[in-house]
Coordinates of C-alpha atoms in Angstrom, one line a residue:
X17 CA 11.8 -35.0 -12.6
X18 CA 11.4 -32.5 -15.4
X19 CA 9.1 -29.6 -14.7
X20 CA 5.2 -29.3 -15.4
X21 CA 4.8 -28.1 -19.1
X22 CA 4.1 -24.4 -19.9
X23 CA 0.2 -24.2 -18.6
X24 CA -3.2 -23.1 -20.5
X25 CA -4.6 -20.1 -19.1
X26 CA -2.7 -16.4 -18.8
X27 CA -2.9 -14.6 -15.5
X28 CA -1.0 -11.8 -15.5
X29 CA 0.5 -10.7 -11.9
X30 CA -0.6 -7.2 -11.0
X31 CA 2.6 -4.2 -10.5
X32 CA 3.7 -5.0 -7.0
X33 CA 1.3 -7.6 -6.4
X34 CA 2.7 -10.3 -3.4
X35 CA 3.7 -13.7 -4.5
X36 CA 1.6 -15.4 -2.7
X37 CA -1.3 -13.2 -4.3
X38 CA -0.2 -14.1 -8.1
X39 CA 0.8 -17.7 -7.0
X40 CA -2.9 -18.3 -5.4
X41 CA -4.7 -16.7 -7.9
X42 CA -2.9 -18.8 -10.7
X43 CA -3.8 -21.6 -8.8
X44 CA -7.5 -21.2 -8.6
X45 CA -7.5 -20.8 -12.4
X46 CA -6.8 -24.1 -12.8
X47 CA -9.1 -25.2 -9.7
X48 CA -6.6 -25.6 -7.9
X49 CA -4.9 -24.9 -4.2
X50 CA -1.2 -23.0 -4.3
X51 CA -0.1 -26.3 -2.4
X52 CA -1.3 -28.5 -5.4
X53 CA 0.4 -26.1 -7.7
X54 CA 3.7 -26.0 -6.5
X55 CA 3.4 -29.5 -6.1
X56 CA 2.3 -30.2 -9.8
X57 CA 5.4 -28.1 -10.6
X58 CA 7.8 -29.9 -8.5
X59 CA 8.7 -27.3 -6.1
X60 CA 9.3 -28.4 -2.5
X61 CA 7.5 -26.1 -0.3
X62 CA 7.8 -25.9 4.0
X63 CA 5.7 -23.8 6.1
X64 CA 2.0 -23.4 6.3
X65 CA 0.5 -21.8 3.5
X66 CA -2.5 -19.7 4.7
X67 CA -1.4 -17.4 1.9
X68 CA -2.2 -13.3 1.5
X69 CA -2.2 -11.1 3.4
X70 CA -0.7 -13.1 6.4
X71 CA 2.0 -15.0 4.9
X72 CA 4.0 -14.7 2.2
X73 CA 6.5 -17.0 -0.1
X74 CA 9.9 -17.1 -0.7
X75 CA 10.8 -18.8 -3.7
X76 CA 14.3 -20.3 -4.7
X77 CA 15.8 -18.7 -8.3
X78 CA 14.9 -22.4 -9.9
X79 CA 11.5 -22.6 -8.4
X80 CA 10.4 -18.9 -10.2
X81 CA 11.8 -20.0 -13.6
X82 CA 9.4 -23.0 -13.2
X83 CA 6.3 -20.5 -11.9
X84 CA 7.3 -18.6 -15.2
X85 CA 7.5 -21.6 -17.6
X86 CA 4.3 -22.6 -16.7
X87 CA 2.5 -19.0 -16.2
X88 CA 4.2 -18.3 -19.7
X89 CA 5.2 -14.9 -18.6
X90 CA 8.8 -14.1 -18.7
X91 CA 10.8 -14.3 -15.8
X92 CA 12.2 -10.4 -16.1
X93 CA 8.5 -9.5 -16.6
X94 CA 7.4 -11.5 -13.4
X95 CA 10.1 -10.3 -11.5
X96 CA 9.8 -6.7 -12.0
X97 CA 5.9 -7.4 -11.5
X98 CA 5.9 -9.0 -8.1
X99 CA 7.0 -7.5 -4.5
X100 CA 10.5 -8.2 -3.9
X101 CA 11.0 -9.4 -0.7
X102 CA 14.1 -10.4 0.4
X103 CA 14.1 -14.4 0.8
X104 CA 15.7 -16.3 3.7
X105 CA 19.4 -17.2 2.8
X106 CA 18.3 -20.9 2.7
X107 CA 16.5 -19.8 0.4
X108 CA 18.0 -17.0 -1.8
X109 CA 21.4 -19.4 -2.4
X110 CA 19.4 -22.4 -3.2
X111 CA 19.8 -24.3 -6.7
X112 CA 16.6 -26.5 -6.3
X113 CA 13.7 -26.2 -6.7
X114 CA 12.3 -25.0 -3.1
X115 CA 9.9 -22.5 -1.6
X116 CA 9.3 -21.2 2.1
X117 CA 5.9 -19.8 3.1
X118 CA 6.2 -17.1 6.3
X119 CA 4.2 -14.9 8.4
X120 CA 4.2 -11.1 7.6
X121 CA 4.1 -8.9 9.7
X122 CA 1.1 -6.5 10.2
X123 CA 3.1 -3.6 9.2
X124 CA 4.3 -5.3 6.0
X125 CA 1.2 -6.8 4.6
X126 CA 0.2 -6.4 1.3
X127 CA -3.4 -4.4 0.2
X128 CA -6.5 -5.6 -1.4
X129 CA -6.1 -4.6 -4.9
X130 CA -8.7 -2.9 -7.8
X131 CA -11.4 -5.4 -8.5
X132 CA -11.5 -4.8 -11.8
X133 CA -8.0 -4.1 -12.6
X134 CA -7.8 -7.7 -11.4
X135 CA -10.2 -8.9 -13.6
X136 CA -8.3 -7.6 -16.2
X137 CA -5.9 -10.0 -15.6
X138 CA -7.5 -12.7 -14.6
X139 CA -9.6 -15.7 -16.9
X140 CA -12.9 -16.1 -16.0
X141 CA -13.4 -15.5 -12.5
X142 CA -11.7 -13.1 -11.2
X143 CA -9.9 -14.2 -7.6
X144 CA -9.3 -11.5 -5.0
X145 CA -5.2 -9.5 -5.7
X146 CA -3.3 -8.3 -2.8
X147 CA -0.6 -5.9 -3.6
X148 CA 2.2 -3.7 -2.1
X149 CA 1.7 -0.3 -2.0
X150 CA 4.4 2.2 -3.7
X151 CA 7.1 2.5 -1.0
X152 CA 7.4 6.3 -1.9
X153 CA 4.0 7.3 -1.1
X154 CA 1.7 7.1 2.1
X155 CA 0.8 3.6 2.8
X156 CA -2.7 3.2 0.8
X157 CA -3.1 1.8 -2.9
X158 CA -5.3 3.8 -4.9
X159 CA -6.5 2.9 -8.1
X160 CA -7.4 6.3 -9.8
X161 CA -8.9 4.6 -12.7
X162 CA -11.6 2.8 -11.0
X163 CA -11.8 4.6 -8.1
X164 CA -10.8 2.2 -5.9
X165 CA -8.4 2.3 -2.7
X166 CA -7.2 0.3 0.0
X167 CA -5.5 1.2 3.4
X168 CA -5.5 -1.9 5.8
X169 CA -4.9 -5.2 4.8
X170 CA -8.0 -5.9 7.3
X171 CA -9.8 -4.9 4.6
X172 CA -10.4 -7.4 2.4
X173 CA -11.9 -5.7 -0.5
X174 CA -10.5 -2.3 -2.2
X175 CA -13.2 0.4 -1.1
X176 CA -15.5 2.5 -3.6
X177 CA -13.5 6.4 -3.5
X178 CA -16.1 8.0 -6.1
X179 CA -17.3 10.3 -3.6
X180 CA -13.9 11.2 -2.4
X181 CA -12.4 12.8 -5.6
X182 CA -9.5 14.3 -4.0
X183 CA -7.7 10.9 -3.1
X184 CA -7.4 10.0 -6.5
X185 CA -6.2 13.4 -7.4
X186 CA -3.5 13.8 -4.7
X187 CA -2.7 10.0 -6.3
X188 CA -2.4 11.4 -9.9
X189 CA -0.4 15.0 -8.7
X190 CA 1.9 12.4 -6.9
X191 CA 4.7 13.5 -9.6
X192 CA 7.6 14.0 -7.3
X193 CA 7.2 11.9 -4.4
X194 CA 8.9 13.0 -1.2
X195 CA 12.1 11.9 0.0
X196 CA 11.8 8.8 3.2
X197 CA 12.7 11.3 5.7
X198 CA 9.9 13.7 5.1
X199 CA 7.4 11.3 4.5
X200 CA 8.3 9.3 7.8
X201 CA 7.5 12.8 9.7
X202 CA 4.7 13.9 7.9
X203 CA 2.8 10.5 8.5
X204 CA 3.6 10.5 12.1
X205 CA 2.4 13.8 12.2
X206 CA -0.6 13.6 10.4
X207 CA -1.5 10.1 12.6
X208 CA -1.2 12.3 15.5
X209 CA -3.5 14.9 14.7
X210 CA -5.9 12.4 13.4
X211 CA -6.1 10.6 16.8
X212 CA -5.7 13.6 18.8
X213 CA -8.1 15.3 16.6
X214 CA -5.9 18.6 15.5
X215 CA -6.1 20.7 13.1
X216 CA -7.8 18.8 10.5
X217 CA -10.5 16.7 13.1
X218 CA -13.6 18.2 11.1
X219 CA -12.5 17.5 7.5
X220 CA -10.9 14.2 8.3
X221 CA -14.3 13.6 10.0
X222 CA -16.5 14.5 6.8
X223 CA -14.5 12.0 5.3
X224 CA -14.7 9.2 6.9
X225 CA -18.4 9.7 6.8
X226 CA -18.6 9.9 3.3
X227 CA -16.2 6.8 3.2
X228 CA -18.3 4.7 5.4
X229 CA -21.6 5.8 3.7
X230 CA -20.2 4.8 0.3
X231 CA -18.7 1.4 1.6
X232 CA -21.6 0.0 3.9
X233 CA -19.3 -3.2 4.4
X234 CA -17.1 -1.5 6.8
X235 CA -18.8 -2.7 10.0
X236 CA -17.5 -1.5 13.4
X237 CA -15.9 -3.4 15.9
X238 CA -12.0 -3.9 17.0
X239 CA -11.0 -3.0 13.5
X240 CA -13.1 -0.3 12.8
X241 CA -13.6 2.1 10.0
X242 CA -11.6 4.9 12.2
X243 CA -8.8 3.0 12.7
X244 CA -8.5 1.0 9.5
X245 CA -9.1 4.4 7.2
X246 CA -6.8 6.2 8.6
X247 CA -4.0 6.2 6.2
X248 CA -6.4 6.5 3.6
X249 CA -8.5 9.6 4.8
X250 CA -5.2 11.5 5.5
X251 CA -3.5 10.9 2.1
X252 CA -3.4 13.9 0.7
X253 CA -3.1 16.2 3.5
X254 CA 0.1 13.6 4.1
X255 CA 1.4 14.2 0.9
X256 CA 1.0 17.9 1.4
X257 CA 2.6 18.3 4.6
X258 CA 6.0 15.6 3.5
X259 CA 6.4 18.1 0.2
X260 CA 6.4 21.1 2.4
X261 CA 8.7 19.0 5.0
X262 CA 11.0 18.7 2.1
X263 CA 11.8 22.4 1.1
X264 CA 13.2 22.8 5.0
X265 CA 16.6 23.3 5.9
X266 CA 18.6 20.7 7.6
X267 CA 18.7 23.0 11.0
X268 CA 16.8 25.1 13.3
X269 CA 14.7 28.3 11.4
X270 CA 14.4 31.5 12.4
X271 CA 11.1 32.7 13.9
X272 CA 10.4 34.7 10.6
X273 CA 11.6 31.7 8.7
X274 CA 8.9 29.3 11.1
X275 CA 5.8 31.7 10.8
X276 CA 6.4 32.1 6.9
X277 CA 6.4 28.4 6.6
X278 CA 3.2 28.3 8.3
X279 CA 1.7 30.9 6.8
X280 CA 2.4 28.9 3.6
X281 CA 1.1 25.5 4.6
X282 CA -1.7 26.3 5.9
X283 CA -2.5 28.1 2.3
X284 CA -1.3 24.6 1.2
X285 CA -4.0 23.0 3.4
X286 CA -6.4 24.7 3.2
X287 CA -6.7 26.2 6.1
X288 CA -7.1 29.7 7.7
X289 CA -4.3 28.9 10.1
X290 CA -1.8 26.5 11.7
X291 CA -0.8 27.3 15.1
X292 CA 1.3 23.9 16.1
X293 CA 1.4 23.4 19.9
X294 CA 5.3 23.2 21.8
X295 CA 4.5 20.0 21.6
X296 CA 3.5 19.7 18.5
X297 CA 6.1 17.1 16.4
X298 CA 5.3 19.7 13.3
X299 CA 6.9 22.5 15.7
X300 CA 9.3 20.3 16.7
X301 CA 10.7 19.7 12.9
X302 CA 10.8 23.5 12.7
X303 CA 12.8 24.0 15.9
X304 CA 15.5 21.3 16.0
X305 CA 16.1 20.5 11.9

């Protein structure tokens, strides 16, 4: 059975956008389900599609040259556009025509993208985008354009950042991001503080007033503002703190070396001083390397 001709309408998938974003909002273009649309295109699909941000598809090489064909977007250009996740080896080796919908895990889940980036990209109505944020940066999207930004996929729309302009510029001074190692200890470290309230509690806290006052959709309740915002209210400090995390030496520093260092981020902060407890993970990273 020869596959569905190239189709009339041009959605364009967003940078890092999750397949099962593109392939639903494709779908609805053309009134249609992602079930119907694979279908229409011939592609054998298993597993329950709930679609974004819960589950995501794996498709087979043939069934993405058939998603291109008909999206008429190159498949290079498609591929470098959408998440690459790494299919199932059923999958991945397959010459048919075949696609596998799965659960993501929480920790995986893509973000609710820009409205109107989305709209850009979209024909006539414009159908909700989930994305991936950059793996190189803290996990938020932030659309410094529009002033839009995301943190939790239990979020379901991109939150309004105007009156929080330095997200969007920690976002756009982003130039170097920091290596994996640093980041991983300066977002531990910057969650800890956060829900321990240290060192930052009363800036943190201005912001997510400002947040919630600017976004009056963010109800509370088991998901609430506090928890969900999180990632998103300690961005830049996050930033900050893995850039300074990268300059260290891989070993122990002197105690000159250690108040110099604090001296200097807390100037980076902001801040008249840091004074990290013993048990502090900061003082820990400047103890043991």
């Amino acid at each position: 059975m020869w596959p569905a001709p190239p189709g009339a309408l041009r959605v364009r998938p967003l940078p890092r956008e999750a397949t099962a974003s593109y392939l639903t909002r494709l779908a609805a273009a053309y009134h249609l389900n992602a079930a119907q649309l694979l279908d229409g295109l011939h592609i054998t699909a298993t597993g329950t599609p709930t679609g974004p941000p819960t589950n995501e598809i794996h498709l087979s090489a043939e069934a993405a040259r058939r998603l291109s064909g008909f999206a008429r977007i190159p498949p290079a250009h498609l591929s470098r556009a959408l998440a690459r996740q790494p299919p199932p080896a059923a999958i991945g080796t397959a010459r048919a025509a075949i696609a596998r919908w799965q659960p993501a895990q929480p920790a995986v889940q893509p973000l609710p993208a820009c409205t109107a980036c989305t709209a850009h990209r979209s024909p006539y109505k414009a159908i909700p985008a989930w994305i991936h944020p950059a793996p190189d940066l803290p996990r938020a999207v932030i659309c410094t354009r529009h002033q839009q930004a995301a943190s939790d996929p239990r979020q379901h729309t991109p939150l309004d950042i105007r009156s929080l302009p330095e997200l969007a510029h920690a976002r756009l001074t982003a130039r170097r991001p920091p290596t994996a190692a640093s980041l991983s200890w300066a977002s531990t470290m910057t969650t800890r503080w956060y829900d321990h309230h240290q060192h930052l509690h009363s800036r943190w806290h201005t912001r997510l007033r400002q947040l919630t006052t600017a976004n009056p959709h963010l109800a509370p309740g088991p998901a609430s503002p506090t928890l969900t915002c999180r990632n998103l209210i300690t961005y830049p400090e996050t930033l900050t703190l893995a850039t300074a995390l990268d300059r260290l030496p891989p070993r122990p520093l002197a105690r000159t070396q250690q108040t110099a260092f604090l001296h200097d981020l807390a100037s980076r902060l902001q801040l008249p001083r840091l004074a990290p407890a013993d048990h502090d993970l900061l003082w820990q990273r400047l103890t043991t390397g």
